[in-house]
Coordinates of C-alpha atoms in Angstrom, one line a residue:
M1 CA 226.6 -25.8 76.1
A2 CA 228.6 -26.3 79.3
K3 CA 229.8 -22.7 79.2
R4 CA 226.3 -21.4 78.6
G5 CA 225.0 -23.5 81.6
M6 CA 227.7 -22.0 83.8
N7 CA 226.6 -18.5 82.8
V8 CA 222.9 -19.3 83.6
T9 CA 223.7 -20.8 87.0
S10 CA 225.9 -17.8 87.9
T11 CA 222.8 -15.5 87.5
L12 CA 220.3 -17.9 89.1
S13 CA 221.6 -20.3 91.7
R14 CA 220.0 -23.7 92.3
R15 CA 218.6 -22.5 95.6
R16 CA 217.4 -19.3 94.1
F17 CA 215.7 -21.3 91.4
G18 CA 214.1 -23.4 94.0
Q19 CA 212.8 -20.4 95.8
L20 CA 211.4 -19.1 92.5
A21 CA 209.6 -22.4 91.8
A22 CA 208.2 -22.6 95.3
G23 CA 207.1 -19.0 95.2
I24 CA 208.4 -18.4 98.7
A25 CA 209.0 -14.7 98.2
A26 CA 206.7 -12.9 100.6
A27 CA 203.1 -12.8 99.4
A28 CA 202.1 -9.2 99.5
T29 CA 200.1 -6.6 97.6
L30 CA 202.3 -4.4 95.4
A31 CA 202.9 -1.2 97.4
K32 CA 202.4 1.1 94.4
P33 CA 200.8 -0.7 91.5
A34 CA 201.5 1.2 88.2
I35 CA 197.9 1.9 87.1
L36 CA 196.2 4.9 85.6
R37 CA 194.0 6.5 88.3
A38 CA 190.9 7.0 86.1
Q39 CA 188.1 8.9 87.9
G40 CA 185.0 6.9 88.3
A41 CA 186.6 3.7 87.0
D42 CA 185.4 0.3 88.3
V43 CA 187.9 -1.3 90.6
V44 CA 188.9 -4.9 89.8
K45 CA 191.1 -6.7 92.4
M46 CA 193.3 -9.2 90.6
G47 CA 195.4 -11.9 92.2
W48 CA 198.4 -13.0 90.3
F49 CA 201.9 -14.5 90.6
N50 CA 205.1 -13.5 88.9
T51 CA 206.4 -17.0 88.0
T52 CA 204.2 -18.1 85.1
T53 CA 205.1 -17.0 81.6
V54 CA 202.7 -15.1 79.5
S55 CA 200.2 -14.9 82.4
A56 CA 202.6 -12.7 84.4
Q57 CA 203.5 -10.6 81.3
I58 CA 199.7 -9.9 80.9
A59 CA 199.5 -8.8 84.5
H60 CA 202.4 -6.4 84.0
V61 CA 200.7 -4.9 80.9
L62 CA 197.5 -4.3 83.0
M63 CA 199.6 -2.6 85.6
R64 CA 201.8 -0.5 83.5
T65 CA 199.7 0.7 80.5
D66 CA 196.5 2.6 80.0
I67 CA 194.6 -0.5 78.7
A68 CA 192.6 -1.0 81.9
A69 CA 191.6 2.7 82.0
R70 CA 190.5 2.5 78.3
N71 CA 188.0 -0.1 79.5
G72 CA 186.8 2.0 82.4
L73 CA 188.7 -0.1 85.0
R74 CA 191.2 0.6 87.8
M75 CA 193.3 -2.5 88.5
N76 CA 194.3 -3.3 92.0
M77 CA 197.0 -5.9 91.3
I78 CA 197.7 -8.2 94.2
Q79 CA 201.0 -10.1 93.7
L80 CA 200.9 -13.4 95.5
N81 CA 203.3 -16.3 95.7
A82 CA 201.6 -19.1 93.9
S83 CA 198.2 -20.7 92.9
P84 CA 197.3 -21.7 96.5
A85 CA 197.6 -18.1 97.7
V86 CA 195.6 -16.8 94.8
N87 CA 193.0 -19.5 95.4
E88 CA 192.6 -18.3 99.0
A89 CA 192.3 -14.7 97.9
I90 CA 189.6 -15.4 95.4
V91 CA 187.5 -17.7 97.7
S92 CA 187.7 -15.1 100.5
N93 CA 186.8 -12.3 98.1
A94 CA 190.1 -10.5 98.8
A95 CA 190.5 -10.7 95.0
D96 CA 187.7 -10.5 92.5
V97 CA 189.6 -12.6 90.0
G98 CA 192.9 -14.4 89.8
T99 CA 195.2 -16.5 87.7
L100 CA 195.3 -20.2 88.5
S101 CA 196.8 -23.3 87.0
D102 CA 194.1 -25.6 85.6
F103 CA 194.4 -28.1 88.5
A104 CA 194.3 -25.3 91.1
A105 CA 191.0 -24.2 89.5
V106 CA 189.7 -27.8 89.8
T107 CA 190.7 -27.8 93.4
T108 CA 188.3 -24.8 94.1
M109 CA 185.6 -26.7 92.3
A110 CA 186.1 -29.8 94.4
V111 CA 185.5 -28.0 97.7
G112 CA 182.5 -26.2 96.3
A113 CA 184.0 -22.7 96.6
P114 CA 181.8 -19.8 95.4
V115 CA 183.9 -19.2 92.3
T116 CA 183.6 -19.6 88.5
T117 CA 186.3 -20.2 86.0
I118 CA 185.6 -17.7 83.3
A119 CA 188.4 -17.7 80.8
S120 CA 191.6 -19.2 79.5
Q121 CA 194.5 -16.8 80.0
A122 CA 197.8 -18.5 79.0
R123 CA 199.2 -21.9 78.0
F124 CA 202.4 -23.4 79.3
R125 CA 204.5 -26.5 79.0
S126 CA 205.1 -29.3 81.5
A127 CA 207.7 -32.0 80.9
V128 CA 209.4 -35.1 82.2
L129 CA 213.2 -34.6 82.1
V130 CA 216.3 -36.7 82.6
T131 CA 219.6 -35.4 84.0
K132 CA 222.6 -35.5 81.8
K133 CA 224.4 -38.1 83.9
S134 CA 221.4 -40.5 83.7
G135 CA 222.1 -41.8 80.2
I136 CA 218.3 -42.2 79.7
T137 CA 217.0 -41.2 76.3
D138 CA 213.2 -41.9 76.4
V139 CA 210.4 -42.6 78.8
A140 CA 210.7 -46.4 78.5
G141 CA 214.2 -46.0 80.0
L142 CA 212.6 -45.0 83.3
K143 CA 211.6 -48.6 84.1
G144 CA 212.9 -49.3 87.6
K145 CA 213.7 -45.7 88.2
Q146 CA 212.4 -43.0 90.6
V147 CA 210.9 -39.8 89.1
Y148 CA 211.0 -36.8 91.3
G149 CA 208.7 -33.8 91.4
T150 CA 206.0 -31.9 93.4
F151 CA 202.7 -33.9 93.8
G152 CA 199.4 -32.1 93.4
I153 CA 200.3 -30.0 90.3
T154 CA 199.2 -30.4 86.6
A155 CA 202.7 -31.5 85.7
F156 CA 202.3 -34.5 88.0
Q157 CA 199.2 -35.7 86.1
N158 CA 201.0 -35.1 82.8
A159 CA 204.0 -37.2 84.0
Q160 CA 201.7 -40.0 85.1
E161 CA 200.0 -39.9 81.7
A162 CA 203.4 -40.1 80.0
M163 CA 204.4 -43.2 81.9
T164 CA 201.1 -44.9 81.0
K165 CA 201.5 -44.1 77.3
A166 CA 205.0 -45.7 77.4
G167 CA 203.6 -48.9 79.0
L168 CA 204.9 -48.2 82.5
T169 CA 202.7 -48.6 85.5
P170 CA 203.6 -46.1 88.3
G171 CA 204.2 -47.9 91.6
R172 CA 205.2 -51.2 89.8
D173 CA 207.5 -50.3 86.9
M174 CA 208.7 -47.0 88.2
T175 CA 208.1 -44.8 91.3
F176 CA 207.2 -41.2 91.7
V177 CA 208.8 -39.4 94.6
N178 CA 207.3 -36.2 96.1
V179 CA 209.9 -33.4 96.6
G180 CA 209.7 -29.7 97.0
P181 CA 211.0 -27.3 94.2
A182 CA 214.1 -26.1 96.1
E183 CA 215.2 -29.7 96.9
L184 CA 214.5 -30.7 93.3
A185 CA 216.6 -27.9 92.0
D186 CA 219.5 -28.8 94.2
A187 CA 219.3 -32.5 93.2
V188 CA 219.1 -31.8 89.5
G189 CA 222.0 -29.3 89.7
A190 CA 224.2 -31.8 91.6
Q191 CA 223.0 -34.6 89.2
R192 CA 222.0 -36.7 92.2
I193 CA 218.8 -38.0 90.5
D194 CA 218.0 -39.5 87.1
A195 CA 214.6 -38.1 86.3
F196 CA 212.0 -35.5 87.3
F197 CA 209.0 -33.6 86.2
T198 CA 208.2 -29.8 86.3
Y199 CA 206.8 -27.0 84.2
D200 CA 208.0 -23.9 82.4
P201 CA 209.8 -21.6 82.9
F202 CA 211.7 -24.2 84.9
V203 CA 211.8 -26.8 82.1
S204 CA 213.5 -24.2 79.9
F205 CA 215.8 -23.2 82.7
F206 CA 217.2 -26.7 83.2
E207 CA 217.5 -27.2 79.5
N208 CA 219.3 -23.9 79.1
A209 CA 221.6 -24.6 82.0
G210 CA 222.6 -28.0 80.4
F211 CA 221.5 -29.9 83.5
A212 CA 218.7 -32.0 81.8
Q213 CA 216.9 -32.8 78.6
V214 CA 213.2 -33.3 77.9
I215 CA 212.0 -36.8 77.1
S216 CA 208.3 -36.1 77.2
E217 CA 206.4 -32.8 77.1
N218 CA 202.8 -31.7 77.3
L219 CA 201.6 -28.4 75.8
T220 CA 198.0 -28.6 77.0
P221 CA 198.3 -27.1 80.6
V222 CA 196.6 -23.7 80.9
I223 CA 196.4 -20.8 83.3
V224 CA 192.8 -19.9 83.8
L225 CA 191.0 -16.8 85.1
T226 CA 188.8 -17.7 88.0
A227 CA 186.4 -15.2 89.6
N228 CA 184.6 -14.9 92.9
N229 CA 180.9 -15.2 92.2
R230 CA 180.2 -11.8 93.9
F231 CA 182.2 -10.3 91.1
F232 CA 181.3 -12.5 88.1
K233 CA 177.6 -12.8 88.8
D234 CA 176.8 -9.5 90.4
R235 CA 179.0 -7.4 88.1
P236 CA 179.0 -9.2 84.8
E237 CA 179.4 -6.0 82.7
V238 CA 182.6 -5.2 84.6
A239 CA 183.8 -8.8 84.2
E240 CA 183.3 -8.5 80.5
R241 CA 185.3 -5.3 80.3
F242 CA 188.0 -6.9 82.4
L243 CA 188.2 -9.9 80.0
L244 CA 188.4 -7.5 77.0
A245 CA 191.3 -5.6 78.7
N246 CA 193.0 -9.0 79.4
S247 CA 192.8 -9.9 75.7
Q248 CA 194.1 -6.5 74.7
A249 CA 197.0 -6.8 77.2
L250 CA 197.9 -10.3 75.8
Y251 CA 197.9 -9.0 72.3
F252 CA 200.0 -6.0 73.3
A253 CA 202.5 -8.4 75.0
S254 CA 202.7 -10.5 71.9
Q255 CA 203.8 -7.5 69.9
N256 CA 206.3 -6.2 72.5
H257 CA 208.3 -9.1 73.9
D258 CA 211.4 -7.2 75.0
L259 CA 209.4 -4.6 76.9
V260 CA 207.1 -6.9 78.8
N261 CA 209.9 -9.5 79.4
G262 CA 211.8 -6.6 81.0
W263 CA 208.8 -5.9 83.2
F264 CA 208.5 -9.5 84.2
R265 CA 212.1 -9.6 85.2
S266 CA 211.9 -6.4 87.2
L267 CA 210.1 -8.0 90.2
E268 CA 210.8 -10.7 92.7
P269 CA 210.9 -13.6 92.5
A270 CA 211.7 -13.5 88.8
K271 CA 214.5 -10.9 88.7
N272 CA 217.2 -13.3 87.8
I273 CA 215.5 -15.5 85.2
P274 CA 217.7 -15.3 82.1
E275 CA 215.9 -13.5 79.3
A276 CA 216.6 -16.4 76.9
V277 CA 214.8 -18.8 79.2
L278 CA 211.8 -16.5 79.6
E279 CA 211.4 -16.0 75.9
K280 CA 211.7 -19.7 75.1
A281 CA 209.2 -20.7 77.8
S282 CA 206.7 -18.0 76.7
G283 CA 206.9 -19.3 73.2
Y284 CA 205.1 -22.5 74.0
D285 CA 201.9 -20.4 74.2
P286 CA 200.8 -19.8 70.6
A287 CA 199.3 -16.5 71.6
W288 CA 202.8 -15.2 72.5
N289 CA 203.5 -15.0 68.7
A290 CA 200.0 -13.7 67.7
K291 CA 199.8 -12.2 64.2
A292 CA 196.4 -10.7 64.6
P293 CA 193.8 -10.1 67.3
T294 CA 191.9 -13.1 66.0
D295 CA 194.7 -15.3 67.4
I296 CA 193.7 -14.3 70.9
K297 CA 191.0 -16.5 72.5
A298 CA 189.6 -15.9 76.0
A299 CA 186.9 -18.6 76.0
L300 CA 187.9 -22.0 77.2
S301 CA 187.8 -24.5 74.4
E302 CA 185.9 -27.8 74.6
E303 CA 189.3 -29.5 74.7
Q304 CA 190.4 -27.4 77.7
I305 CA 187.1 -28.2 79.5
K306 CA 187.6 -31.9 78.8
K307 CA 191.1 -31.5 80.4
L308 CA 189.6 -29.9 83.5
N309 CA 187.3 -32.9 83.8
L310 CA 190.2 -35.3 83.3
L311 CA 192.1 -33.4 86.1
A312 CA 189.1 -33.7 88.3
E313 CA 188.9 -37.5 87.8
W314 CA 192.7 -37.9 88.3
G315 CA 192.6 -35.7 91.4
V316 CA 190.2 -38.0 93.1
E317 CA 192.0 -41.2 92.0
A318 CA 195.3 -39.7 93.3
K319 CA 193.6 -38.8 96.6
L320 CA 194.4 -35.1 96.0
L321 CA 190.7 -34.0 96.0
P322 CA 188.0 -34.8 98.5
R323 CA 185.4 -35.5 95.7
R324 CA 185.0 -35.2 91.9
P325 CA 183.4 -31.9 91.1
D326 CA 180.9 -31.3 88.4
V327 CA 183.1 -29.1 86.3
S328 CA 180.2 -27.8 84.2
K329 CA 178.7 -26.1 87.2
F330 CA 181.9 -24.1 87.8
V331 CA 182.8 -23.0 84.3
D332 CA 181.1 -20.3 82.3
T333 CA 182.3 -19.5 78.8
G334 CA 179.5 -17.1 77.9
I335 CA 181.1 -13.7 78.6
A336 CA 184.5 -14.8 77.3
S337 CA 182.9 -15.9 74.0
R338 CA 181.3 -12.5 73.6
V339 CA 184.7 -10.9 74.3
D340 CA 186.4 -13.0 71.7
A341 CA 183.9 -11.9 69.1
A342 CA 184.2 -8.3 70.1
F343 CA 188.0 -8.3 70.2
A344 CA 188.2 -9.9 66.8
A345 CA 186.0 -7.2 65.3
Q346 CA 187.8 -4.4 67.2
N347 CA 190.4 -2.4 65.5
F348 CA 192.8 -2.6 68.4
D349 CA 196.2 -1.1 67.6
P350 CA 198.8 -1.9 70.3
K351 CA 200.9 1.0 69.0
T352 CA 198.4 3.4 70.5
V353 CA 198.8 2.0 74.0
K354 CA 200.4 4.4 76.5
I355 CA 202.9 3.4 79.2
V356 CA 201.8 4.8 82.5
G357 CA 204.3 3.2 85.0

């Protein structure tokens, strides 16, 4: 294990890892997105970031295959640095649609932005971890300890929930400490702290490197697709074709791991993520190992919508949101439900997909 950890850190330094997690690579539109220039196709501007497993693989498939063109679309793929930048792009109408973590989507709802969350795109894992030097083996062992991580992300809520379930009261029995991703990576690598929380692919990275082990994990976080209302409400037919293309891209990715993982690792800030880490982290989304198109679901489930409501309530309690939004006013599952039915009935063969870039 130690030898393997040394191999990982030689390809991805702690500081480089921190840069990846922080998403501080310059936010910029890809200069030459690999798309099929279909004449007369409807343009869809999509904001995305190349640090979230499965979600980013889908974006690469939309860029590098003919799936968008098959659906009468021309994708303008806008690579940004993280959810906040994608949020801004969607709200300002610089992007028609974008990939957001569930709590980032709730943030747009809390400020009353003219956007609608229209689909579930990918699931990911968050976790509470302890460093190897800590000697801690379970959440109860965190009593009297400090737990480090970035406030205002879904993993923070998941970590608080894990403490409560273990009978620990944050602020009394243990303390959360807000720290940026780069500083967190340095502290974990140097074994200066006992415990922390984060999300994949970074959970898998620390495990793979031999720096830390998971003592609590949550598999419910989701990357959603959120659209500007000018796109979703004024061009619903285009939005429906986009969601169908997204489902096709996800199924194609699930059948071509090596190919799409290579695409993921071809761009900053993810070039140096070890492939084993990427594959493990992606595997926490059940759709990554889909056996049939019926395994792909675009519509947010009732459970996922309940989680959005929980995040909204938590965000207000944690003073991360100005008010608790009425989530039902900002979520629409109608088009995604129709897409799920259509895709399940469609004889989509990923072997017929053409690579165009």
